[in-house]
Coordinates of C-alpha atoms and ligand atoms in Angstrom, one line a residue:
M1 CA 72.2 80.5 -6.2
K2 CA 70.6 76.7 -5.7
T3 CA 71.3 76.1 -2.1
L4 CA 71.1 73.1 0.0
R5 CA 70.2 73.6 3.8
L6 CA 70.7 70.9 6.3
I7 CA 68.1 70.6 9.4
L8 CA 69.3 68.2 11.8
G9 CA 66.9 66.3 14.2
D10 CA 67.2 68.6 16.9
Q11 CA 66.9 71.6 15.0
L12 CA 63.1 71.7 14.7
N13 CA 62.6 75.6 15.4
Q14 CA 59.9 77.1 13.4
N15 CA 60.7 80.5 14.1
H16 CA 64.3 80.3 12.9
S17 CA 65.1 83.2 10.9
W18 CA 66.1 80.7 7.8
F19 CA 62.4 80.1 7.4
S20 CA 61.1 83.9 7.2
N21 CA 61.7 84.0 3.6
K22 CA 60.6 81.6 0.9
D23 CA 62.9 80.9 -1.9
E24 CA 62.6 78.1 -4.7
N25 CA 66.2 78.1 -5.0
I26 CA 66.3 76.7 -1.3
I27 CA 66.0 73.0 -0.8
Y28 CA 65.9 72.1 3.1
V29 CA 66.8 68.4 4.0
L30 CA 65.8 66.3 6.9
M31 CA 67.4 62.7 7.0
E32 CA 66.8 59.8 9.4
M33 CA 69.9 57.9 9.4
M34 CA 71.5 54.8 10.6
Q35 CA 74.6 56.7 11.7
E36 CA 72.5 58.6 14.5
Q37 CA 71.1 55.2 15.5
E38 CA 74.4 53.6 15.9
Y39 CA 76.6 55.9 17.7
V40 CA 74.7 54.8 20.9
T41 CA 71.7 52.6 21.6
H42 CA 68.6 54.5 21.9
H43 CA 65.3 54.1 23.5
I44 CA 62.8 53.0 21.2
Q45 CA 60.3 56.0 22.2
K46 CA 63.2 58.3 21.6
I47 CA 63.9 57.1 18.1
C48 CA 60.2 57.0 17.1
C49 CA 59.8 60.5 18.7
Y50 CA 62.5 62.0 16.7
F51 CA 61.4 60.4 13.4
A52 CA 57.8 61.7 14.1
A53 CA 58.9 65.3 14.9
M54 CA 61.2 65.6 12.1
E55 CA 58.4 64.7 9.8
G56 CA 56.0 66.6 11.2
F57 CA 58.5 69.6 10.9
S58 CA 59.0 68.7 7.3
D59 CA 55.0 69.0 6.9
F60 CA 55.2 72.3 8.5
L61 CA 57.8 73.7 6.2
K62 CA 56.0 72.2 3.0
S63 CA 52.6 73.8 4.1
N64 CA 54.6 77.2 4.2
S65 CA 55.7 76.7 0.6
H66 CA 59.2 75.9 1.5
R67 CA 60.8 73.2 -0.7
V68 CA 61.9 70.3 1.3
N69 CA 63.5 66.7 0.8
Y70 CA 62.7 64.1 3.7
M71 CA 64.5 61.1 3.6
K72 CA 63.1 58.3 5.5
L73 CA 65.4 55.5 7.1
D74 CA 64.1 53.1 4.6
D75 CA 64.1 55.0 1.5
E76 CA 66.2 53.6 -1.1
E77 CA 68.3 56.4 -1.8
N78 CA 69.3 56.7 1.9
H79 CA 73.0 56.0 2.1
Q80 CA 72.7 56.1 6.0
K81 CA 75.7 58.6 6.3
L82 CA 75.4 62.2 6.5
E83 CA 78.3 62.9 4.1
D84 CA 77.0 60.2 1.3
N85 CA 73.6 61.5 1.7
L86 CA 74.6 65.1 1.4
N87 CA 76.7 64.3 -1.5
S88 CA 73.9 62.6 -3.6
L89 CA 71.5 65.3 -2.9
I90 CA 74.1 67.9 -4.1
K91 CA 74.4 66.1 -7.3
K92 CA 70.9 65.4 -8.0
F93 CA 69.6 69.1 -7.5
E94 CA 72.8 70.7 -9.0
I95 CA 73.5 72.4 -5.8
E96 CA 75.7 75.3 -5.8
K97 CA 75.9 76.2 -1.8
F98 CA 75.4 74.0 1.1
E99 CA 74.5 75.7 4.4
Y100 CA 73.8 74.1 7.9
I101 CA 72.8 75.3 11.4
L102 CA 75.4 74.9 13.9
P103 CA 75.0 71.7 15.9
D104 CA 74.9 71.3 19.4
E105 CA 76.9 68.0 19.4
Y106 CA 80.6 68.1 19.2
R107 CA 80.5 65.0 17.1
L108 CA 78.4 66.5 14.4
D109 CA 80.0 69.9 14.6
E110 CA 83.3 68.1 13.7
Q111 CA 81.7 65.9 11.0
L112 CA 80.2 68.8 9.3
K113 CA 83.4 71.1 9.4
K114 CA 85.4 68.4 8.0
Y115 CA 82.5 67.8 5.3
C116 CA 82.7 71.3 4.3
N117 CA 86.5 71.1 3.6
T118 CA 85.8 68.5 1.3
L119 CA 83.3 70.4 -1.0
S120 CA 84.0 72.1 -4.1
I121 CA 80.9 74.2 -3.6
D122 CA 80.7 77.0 -1.2
S123 CA 79.5 76.5 2.3
D124 CA 78.2 78.2 5.3
Y125 CA 76.6 78.0 8.9
I126 CA 74.3 79.8 11.1
D127 CA 73.4 80.0 14.7
S128 CA 70.7 77.8 15.9
E129 CA 69.1 81.0 17.5
H130 CA 67.8 79.0 20.4
F131 CA 70.0 79.5 23.6
L132 CA 70.3 82.9 25.4
N133 CA 74.2 82.8 25.5
S134 CA 77.0 82.0 22.9
R135 CA 78.6 78.5 22.7
N136 CA 81.4 80.0 24.7
S137 CA 79.7 81.9 27.2
V138 CA 81.0 80.0 30.3
Q139 CA 84.5 80.0 29.1
E140 CA 84.4 83.9 28.3
L141 CA 82.7 84.7 32.0
F142 CA 85.2 82.7 33.8
A143 CA 88.3 83.5 31.6
Q144 CA 91.4 82.9 33.7
K145 CA 89.5 81.0 36.6
K146 CA 90.1 77.4 37.2
S147 CA 86.3 76.5 38.5
F148 CA 83.2 77.5 36.8
L149 CA 80.6 78.2 39.4
M150 CA 77.1 77.8 38.3
E151 CA 75.6 80.2 41.0
T152 CA 77.8 83.1 39.7
F153 CA 76.6 82.1 35.9
Y154 CA 73.1 82.1 37.1
R155 CA 73.1 85.5 38.9
K156 CA 74.6 87.2 35.9
M157 CA 71.8 85.6 33.6
R158 CA 69.0 86.8 35.9
K159 CA 70.8 90.3 35.8
D160 CA 71.7 90.5 32.3
H161 CA 68.2 89.4 31.1
K162 CA 66.2 91.2 34.0
I163 CA 64.4 88.1 34.9
L164 CA 62.9 88.0 38.4
M165 CA 64.8 91.1 39.2
D166 CA 63.9 94.4 41.2
G167 CA 66.6 96.8 39.7
E168 CA 69.9 95.0 40.8
E169 CA 68.4 92.8 43.7
P170 CA 66.6 89.5 43.4
I171 CA 62.9 89.6 43.5
G172 CA 61.8 88.4 46.9
G173 CA 65.3 89.4 48.5
K174 CA 67.1 86.1 47.8
W175 CA 68.7 84.3 44.9
N176 CA 67.7 81.0 46.2
F177 CA 64.7 79.4 47.8
D178 CA 66.0 76.2 48.5
A179 CA 65.1 76.2 52.2
E180 CA 61.6 76.5 51.3
N181 CA 61.6 73.9 48.5
R182 CA 62.4 70.4 48.3
K183 CA 60.1 68.8 50.6
K184 CA 58.9 65.0 50.7
Y185 CA 55.8 64.4 48.9
D186 CA 53.1 63.7 51.7
G187 CA 49.9 63.2 49.6
K188 CA 48.2 66.2 51.0
V189 CA 48.5 68.4 47.7
S190 CA 46.7 66.4 44.9
V191 CA 48.7 65.8 41.8
P192 CA 46.9 66.8 38.5
D193 CA 46.2 64.3 35.8
E194 CA 49.2 63.7 33.5
L195 CA 48.9 65.5 30.2
I196 CA 48.3 62.7 27.4
Y197 CA 49.2 62.9 23.7
N198 CA 48.5 59.5 22.6
N199 CA 50.8 60.0 19.7
N200 CA 50.4 57.3 17.4
L201 CA 53.9 56.3 16.1
S202 CA 53.6 52.8 14.7
S203 CA 54.6 53.8 11.2
Q204 CA 57.7 55.0 12.6
K205 CA 58.4 52.0 14.7
K206 CA 57.4 49.6 11.6
R207 CA 60.4 51.3 9.6
I208 CA 62.8 51.0 12.5
D209 CA 62.0 47.3 12.9
K210 CA 62.2 46.8 9.1
M211 CA 66.0 48.5 9.0
K212 CA 66.9 46.1 12.3
V213 CA 67.6 49.3 14.5
N214 CA 69.1 48.2 17.7
Y215 CA 67.2 49.8 20.5
F216 CA 65.8 49.0 24.0
G217 CA 63.0 50.1 26.5
N218 CA 59.4 49.5 26.2
I219 CA 56.8 51.3 23.8
E220 CA 53.0 51.4 23.5
E221 CA 53.5 52.5 19.8
E222 CA 49.9 53.9 19.4
K223 CA 49.9 55.9 22.7
V224 CA 53.2 57.6 22.8
N225 CA 53.2 60.1 25.5
H226 CA 55.9 62.8 24.5
P227 CA 55.3 66.0 22.7
I228 CA 56.0 65.8 19.0
N229 CA 55.5 69.0 17.5
R230 CA 55.5 72.7 18.6
A231 CA 51.5 72.7 19.4
Q232 CA 52.1 69.8 21.8
G233 CA 55.3 71.4 23.5
L234 CA 53.3 74.5 23.9
M235 CA 50.5 72.3 25.4
A236 CA 52.9 70.8 27.9
L237 CA 54.1 74.4 28.9
N238 CA 50.7 75.6 29.5
H239 CA 49.8 72.5 31.4
F240 CA 52.9 73.1 33.7
C241 CA 52.0 77.0 34.1
E242 CA 48.4 76.3 35.1
K243 CA 48.5 73.2 37.2
L244 CA 52.0 72.2 38.2
L245 CA 53.9 75.2 38.6
P246 CA 52.1 76.3 41.7
H247 CA 54.0 73.2 43.6
F248 CA 57.0 72.7 41.4
G249 CA 59.7 73.9 43.9
T250 CA 58.1 72.6 46.8
Y251 CA 58.0 69.0 45.6
E252 CA 61.1 69.6 43.0
D253 CA 63.2 66.8 44.8
A254 CA 60.5 64.4 46.0
M255 CA 60.2 60.9 44.6
T256 CA 57.1 58.7 45.3
E257 CA 56.0 55.0 44.0
K258 CA 52.7 56.5 43.2
F259 CA 53.3 59.6 40.7
S260 CA 56.5 59.4 38.5
I261 CA 56.3 62.8 37.3
L262 CA 54.8 64.6 40.2
F263 CA 54.9 68.4 39.4
H264 CA 57.6 68.4 36.8
S265 CA 57.0 70.0 33.4
R266 CA 58.3 67.3 31.0
I267 CA 59.2 70.0 28.5
S268 CA 62.7 68.9 28.0
F269 CA 62.3 67.0 24.8
A270 CA 60.3 69.9 23.3
L271 CA 63.2 72.4 24.4
N272 CA 65.8 70.3 23.4
T273 CA 64.6 69.7 19.9
K274 CA 64.1 73.4 19.7
M275 CA 60.2 73.2 19.1
I276 CA 59.9 75.8 21.9
H277 CA 62.5 78.2 23.1
P278 CA 63.9 78.7 26.2
K279 CA 62.8 82.5 26.3
E280 CA 59.2 81.6 25.6
V281 CA 59.4 79.1 28.6
I282 CA 60.7 81.8 31.0
S283 CA 58.1 84.4 29.8
A284 CA 55.1 82.0 30.1
V285 CA 56.3 80.9 33.7
T286 CA 57.0 84.4 35.1
S287 CA 53.6 85.5 33.6
A288 CA 51.7 82.8 35.2
W289 CA 53.5 83.8 38.5
E290 CA 52.7 87.4 38.1
N291 CA 49.0 86.7 37.3
N292 CA 48.5 84.3 39.9
L293 CA 50.2 86.0 42.9
P294 CA 50.0 84.9 46.1
T295 CA 49.0 81.6 44.9
I296 CA 52.1 80.8 43.0
T297 CA 55.0 82.0 45.2
I298 CA 58.6 83.1 44.1
A299 CA 60.1 80.2 45.7
Q300 CA 58.2 77.9 43.1
V301 CA 59.1 80.1 39.9
E302 CA 62.6 80.8 40.8
G303 CA 63.3 77.1 41.4
F304 CA 62.1 76.5 37.9
V305 CA 63.9 79.6 36.3
R306 CA 67.1 78.6 37.8
Q307 CA 66.9 75.2 35.9
V308 CA 66.1 76.8 32.8
I309 CA 68.5 79.9 32.4
G310 CA 70.8 78.5 35.0
W311 CA 71.6 74.9 34.7
R312 CA 70.5 74.3 31.1
E313 CA 72.5 77.3 29.5
Y314 CA 75.6 76.6 32.2
M315 CA 75.9 72.9 31.1
R316 CA 75.9 74.0 27.3
G317 CA 78.8 76.4 28.1
I318 CA 80.6 73.8 30.2
Y319 CA 80.2 71.3 27.2
W320 CA 82.0 74.0 24.7
A321 CA 84.4 74.8 27.1
K322 CA 85.6 71.4 27.9
M323 CA 85.1 69.2 25.1
P324 CA 86.4 66.8 23.7
E325 CA 88.6 66.2 26.7
F326 CA 85.4 66.1 28.8
A327 CA 84.0 62.9 27.4
N328 CA 87.1 60.9 28.6
L329 CA 87.4 62.0 32.1
N330 CA 87.5 59.6 35.0
Y331 CA 88.4 61.3 37.9
F332 CA 88.3 57.9 40.1
N333 CA 89.3 55.7 37.6
H334 CA 86.1 53.6 37.9
Q335 CA 86.1 50.5 35.8
A336 CA 83.2 48.4 36.6
K337 CA 80.4 47.2 34.5
L338 CA 76.7 48.2 34.7
P339 CA 74.7 45.3 36.1
D340 CA 72.1 43.7 33.6
W341 CA 69.3 44.7 35.4
F342 CA 69.7 48.3 34.0
W343 CA 68.0 47.0 31.1
T344 CA 65.1 45.2 33.1
G345 CA 64.6 47.2 36.2
K346 CA 64.5 43.7 38.0
T347 CA 66.5 44.5 41.5
K348 CA 65.3 44.2 45.0
M349 CA 66.4 47.6 45.6
N350 CA 63.0 49.3 45.3
C351 CA 64.2 52.8 44.5
L352 CA 66.3 51.6 41.6
H353 CA 63.4 49.2 40.6
H354 CA 61.2 52.1 40.2
C355 CA 63.6 54.7 38.9
I356 CA 64.8 52.3 36.2
S357 CA 61.4 50.8 35.4
N358 CA 60.2 54.4 34.9
S359 CA 62.8 55.0 32.7
L360 CA 62.5 51.8 30.4
D361 CA 58.7 52.4 30.2
N362 CA 58.5 56.2 29.8
A363 CA 62.3 57.2 28.3
Y364 CA 62.0 59.8 31.5
A365 CA 63.0 60.2 35.0
H366 CA 63.1 63.5 37.1
H367 CA 66.3 64.9 38.1
I368 CA 66.5 63.5 41.5
Q369 CA 65.8 60.0 40.3
R370 CA 68.4 60.5 37.6
L371 CA 71.1 62.0 40.2
M372 CA 70.5 60.7 43.5
V373 CA 69.0 57.3 42.8
I374 CA 70.4 56.1 39.6
G375 CA 73.7 58.1 39.4
N376 CA 74.5 57.8 43.0
F377 CA 74.2 54.1 42.8
C378 CA 76.5 54.0 39.7
L379 CA 79.1 56.2 41.4
L380 CA 79.2 54.5 44.7
T381 CA 79.6 51.0 42.8
E382 CA 82.7 52.4 40.8
I383 CA 80.9 52.0 37.4
N384 CA 82.9 53.3 34.4
P385 CA 81.5 56.8 33.4
N386 CA 81.7 55.4 29.8
E387 CA 79.0 53.0 30.6
V388 CA 77.0 55.3 32.7
D389 CA 77.0 58.0 29.9
E390 CA 76.1 55.4 27.3
W391 CA 73.1 54.2 29.4
Y392 CA 71.7 57.7 30.0
L393 CA 72.5 58.8 26.5
G394 CA 70.5 56.0 25.2
V395 CA 67.5 55.8 27.7
Y396 CA 66.3 59.5 28.1
I397 CA 63.9 60.9 25.6
D398 CA 65.7 64.6 26.1
A399 CA 69.3 63.0 26.0
I400 CA 71.7 65.0 23.6
E401 CA 75.3 64.8 24.5
W402 CA 75.7 68.7 25.4
V403 CA 73.3 68.1 28.2
E404 CA 73.5 64.5 29.1
I405 CA 77.3 64.3 29.5
T406 CA 77.7 67.3 31.6
N407 CA 74.8 66.1 34.1
T408 CA 76.2 62.7 33.9
R409 CA 79.8 62.4 33.7
G410 CA 80.0 66.1 35.4
M411 CA 77.3 66.4 37.9
S412 CA 76.5 62.9 38.7
Q413 CA 79.5 60.9 38.5
F414 CA 82.1 63.7 39.5
A415 CA 84.3 62.3 36.7
D416 CA 85.4 65.7 35.9
G417 CA 87.0 65.9 39.3
G418 CA 84.8 69.0 40.3
I419 CA 84.1 71.3 37.2
V420 CA 80.6 71.1 37.1
G421 CA 80.0 70.6 41.0
T422 CA 81.9 71.1 43.9
K423 CA 81.4 67.7 45.7
P424 CA 80.2 64.3 44.7
Y425 CA 76.4 63.9 44.8
I426 CA 76.2 60.5 46.9
S427 CA 73.9 59.6 49.6
S428 CA 73.2 56.8 52.0
A429 CA 69.4 55.4 52.4
N430 CA 68.9 58.4 54.5
Y431 CA 68.3 60.9 51.9
I432 CA 66.5 58.7 49.6
D433 CA 64.2 57.8 52.6
K434 CA 64.0 61.3 53.6
M435 CA 62.7 62.6 49.7
S436 CA 60.8 59.4 48.9
D437 CA 58.4 56.7 49.9
Y438 CA 60.5 54.1 48.3
C439 CA 62.1 52.6 51.5
K440 CA 58.7 51.6 53.0
N441 CA 58.3 48.7 50.5
C442 CA 62.0 47.7 50.1
H443 CA 63.3 44.1 50.6
Y444 CA 66.2 45.8 52.3
D445 CA 66.3 47.8 55.5
K446 CA 67.3 51.5 55.2
K447 CA 68.5 51.3 59.0
L448 CA 71.0 48.7 58.6
K449 CA 74.5 49.0 57.5
T450 CA 75.6 45.4 57.1
G451 CA 74.0 42.0 57.0
E452 CA 72.0 40.6 54.2
L453 CA 69.1 42.7 54.5
A454 CA 71.0 46.0 54.9
C455 CA 70.5 48.7 52.3
P456 CA 73.4 48.6 50.1
F457 CA 73.5 52.3 50.0
N458 CA 74.7 52.6 53.5
S459 CA 77.9 50.6 53.4
L460 CA 78.5 51.8 49.8
Y461 CA 78.5 55.4 51.1
W462 CA 81.1 55.0 53.8
D463 CA 83.3 52.8 51.4
F464 CA 83.2 55.6 49.0
Y465 CA 84.5 58.1 51.3
H466 CA 87.2 55.6 52.8
R467 CA 88.5 54.8 49.6
N468 CA 88.8 58.3 48.3
R469 CA 89.6 60.2 51.4
E470 CA 93.4 60.3 50.9
S471 CA 93.7 60.0 47.3
K472 CA 90.8 62.1 45.6
L473 CA 89.0 64.3 48.1
R474 CA 91.7 65.1 50.9
L475 CA 91.6 69.0 49.9
N476 CA 87.7 69.1 49.5
Q477 CA 86.6 71.1 52.2
R478 CA 82.8 70.4 51.4
V479 CA 83.2 66.8 52.4
S480 CA 85.5 67.4 55.2
M481 CA 82.9 66.7 57.9
M482 CA 82.4 63.2 56.4
F483 CA 86.0 62.6 57.0
N484 CA 85.8 63.6 60.6
L485 CA 82.9 61.2 61.1
L486 CA 84.7 58.5 59.3
E487 CA 87.7 59.2 61.7
K488 CA 85.6 58.9 64.8
M489 CA 83.9 55.3 63.5
D490 CA 84.6 52.5 65.5
K491 CA 87.3 50.4 63.6
N492 CA 85.6 47.0 63.7
E493 CA 82.4 48.6 62.7
L494 CA 84.0 50.3 59.8
K495 CA 85.9 47.2 58.6
E496 CA 82.7 45.1 58.6
M497 CA 81.0 47.8 56.4
L498 CA 84.0 48.0 53.9
D499 CA 83.8 43.9 53.8
H500 CA 80.1 44.3 53.2
A501 CA 80.4 47.1 50.5
N502 CA 83.0 44.7 48.7
S503 CA 80.6 42.0 48.8
I504 CA 77.9 44.1 47.5
K505 CA 80.1 45.3 44.6
K506 CA 81.1 41.7 43.7
N507 CA 77.4 40.5 43.9
I508 CA 75.9 43.4 42.0
E509 CA 74.0 41.3 39.6
I510 CA 72.0 40.0 42.1
L511 CA 71.0 42.9 44.4
Ligands
FAD601 P1 61.9 70.1 35.0 O1 62.3 69.6 36.2 O2 60.4 70.4 34.7 O3 63.0 71.3 34.8 C1 62.6 72.1 33.6 C2 63.6 72.1 32.5 O4 64.9 72.9 33.1 C3 64.1 70.9 32.0 O5 63.1 70.6 30.9 C4 65.6 71.2 31.5 O6 65.4 72.0 30.1 C5 66.1 72.2 32.3 N1 66.9 71.6 33.4 C6 66.6 71.1 34.7 N2 67.7 70.6 35.4 C7 68.6 70.4 34.2 C8 69.9 70.2 34.4 N3 70.6 69.8 35.5 N4 70.7 70.5 33.3 C9 70.1 71.0 32.2 N5 68.8 71.4 32.0 C10 68.2 71.2 33.3 N6 68.6 66.9 31.0 C11 68.2 66.9 29.4 O7 67.7 67.6 28.9 N7 69.0 66.0 29.0 C12 69.8 65.1 29.3 O8 70.2 64.1 28.8 C13 69.8 65.0 30.8 N8 70.6 63.9 31.4 C14 70.6 64.1 32.8 C15 71.4 63.3 33.5 C16 71.6 63.1 34.9 C17 72.6 62.2 35.6 C18 71.1 64.0 35.4 C19 71.2 64.3 37.1 C20 70.2 65.1 35.1 C21 70.2 65.1 33.7 N9 69.4 66.2 32.9 C22 69.1 66.1 31.5 C23 68.8 67.3 33.6 C24 67.3 67.0 34.2 O9 67.3 65.8 34.9 C25 66.3 67.0 33.1 O10 66.6 68.0 32.3 C26 64.7 66.9 33.5 O11 64.8 65.8 34.1 C27 63.9 66.8 32.5 O12 62.4 66.8 32.8 P2 61.6 68.1 33.0 O13 61.5 68.7 31.5 O14 60.4 67.5 33.6 O15 62.3 68.9 33.8
SF4_602 FE1 66.7 52.1 48.2 FE2 67.9 51.2 50.4 FE3 65.6 52.6 50.6 FE4 65.6 50.0 49.5 S1 66.1 50.5 51.7 S2 64.6 51.8 48.7 S3 67.8 50.3 48.6 S4 67.4 53.3 49.7

């Protein structure tokens, strides 16, 4: 039977069972389409890397004697919409069956389901074979419970997959080494040179410009520094295991003006496009630890494993349990607009200047920059979660809705009212100063709460608790201590702070 098999841009898994047999009657199709450039405005590096990775994957299949049809964005035959392109290919190749790999995005999942209903030929789908869990794992695990605790999920994952376990007990005697991790970077440990790929993506950029795709962010198109094929993804993984893992956990939450990546792995694009598999990531990391005891401590490796088999799999579970409703949640009813400087990085707030500029230059920021600087600011200034989501979904190289929206709308904006996290992740200048060196060179004063030079985070922080105390957070035990402090605060001091916070929100464009 002549079969057309669709491979989406984030389904570049060389080891998928589809490719274990060669069959002349199977045609694989990969398509660059305007539809994927228009649902949100993306960072230019993200679009170039996707196209380059897809082209590389098509070459891999061809070199392994598979039949492949690769449609470039500027091909004359490209109708720019999934259904139209598939229809014309089905006609052209006289296809008798259509097959696809289950998408990870709700939007595409719905689109493909609907499309298959319109077909007069047979259709079928297959699992992506990428994750350690089924799509509905979180829902199944927490059936009949109102809240979904990541910690419960993570411990079950460790036990089920026998990762860092000694029988039924966690290796090291603890599930969590946070107390030993999360230190400020003091410069005493040297940071290894960044892994450089220097990928030349000018041909991709040329056709993106030719087709007038709307994009943002910066690019040096002859030296793009993200892994665009499996070999480079594995290079990133090896570099991490050899050079970065020994200090990963310790400096996981640290931020510094001097190094934007510090000890983070930068494997998220390779992982999310499925060029590398989470199981091989875990296996490489735990082997590196076993072979380098005691240089690499359990605290470093546990911190990393938690992200990959804990947070990553959990976010996917939450996504499928809660979509499509999740995409419209706005617990605090925030309605403000993102300031224009989110697209330039030009702000006097040094922490935001660094984190946003880094995101615009590299399509990357590490977790704490995303959560405790940029996300923290958005939540405190009451930005509409739709705007926040759109920015995050566009700017980061690794942003695909299933893992972006759960982190942004859920973890960072608490717009889900506490599905992902048990309390809002917010802070004053105190935390940012504790974890970074940003405050030293800032126009604003981290200690001041009011006045022209006061750090905006300080008054905004108390304004947030004051505003939401009665209406939204009254029953949340995890923040009750803050309400006690608020209660004890001098009334005049509080009023001054609330007035200052309001003026900051009004003047957000010129901060
Ligand atoms: P490392 O710090 O080296 O961590 C290793 C891997 O663990 C990552 O590659 C990633 O696959 C996984 N991981 C770590 N934290 C998380 C998490 N919270 N959720 C899911 N996986 C995690 N990650 C994305 O992949 N895509 C996104 O669009 C995305 N958006 C985010 C938005 C916000 C507001 C926040 C707070 C976090 C977001 N994250 C997202 C999670 C995390 O910030 C990135 O996975 C990480 O920064 C990628 O860099 P790395 O590969 O160097 O990660
Ligand atoms: Fe950021 Fe405030 Fe510190 Fe400036 S003083 S870097 S605005 S936290």
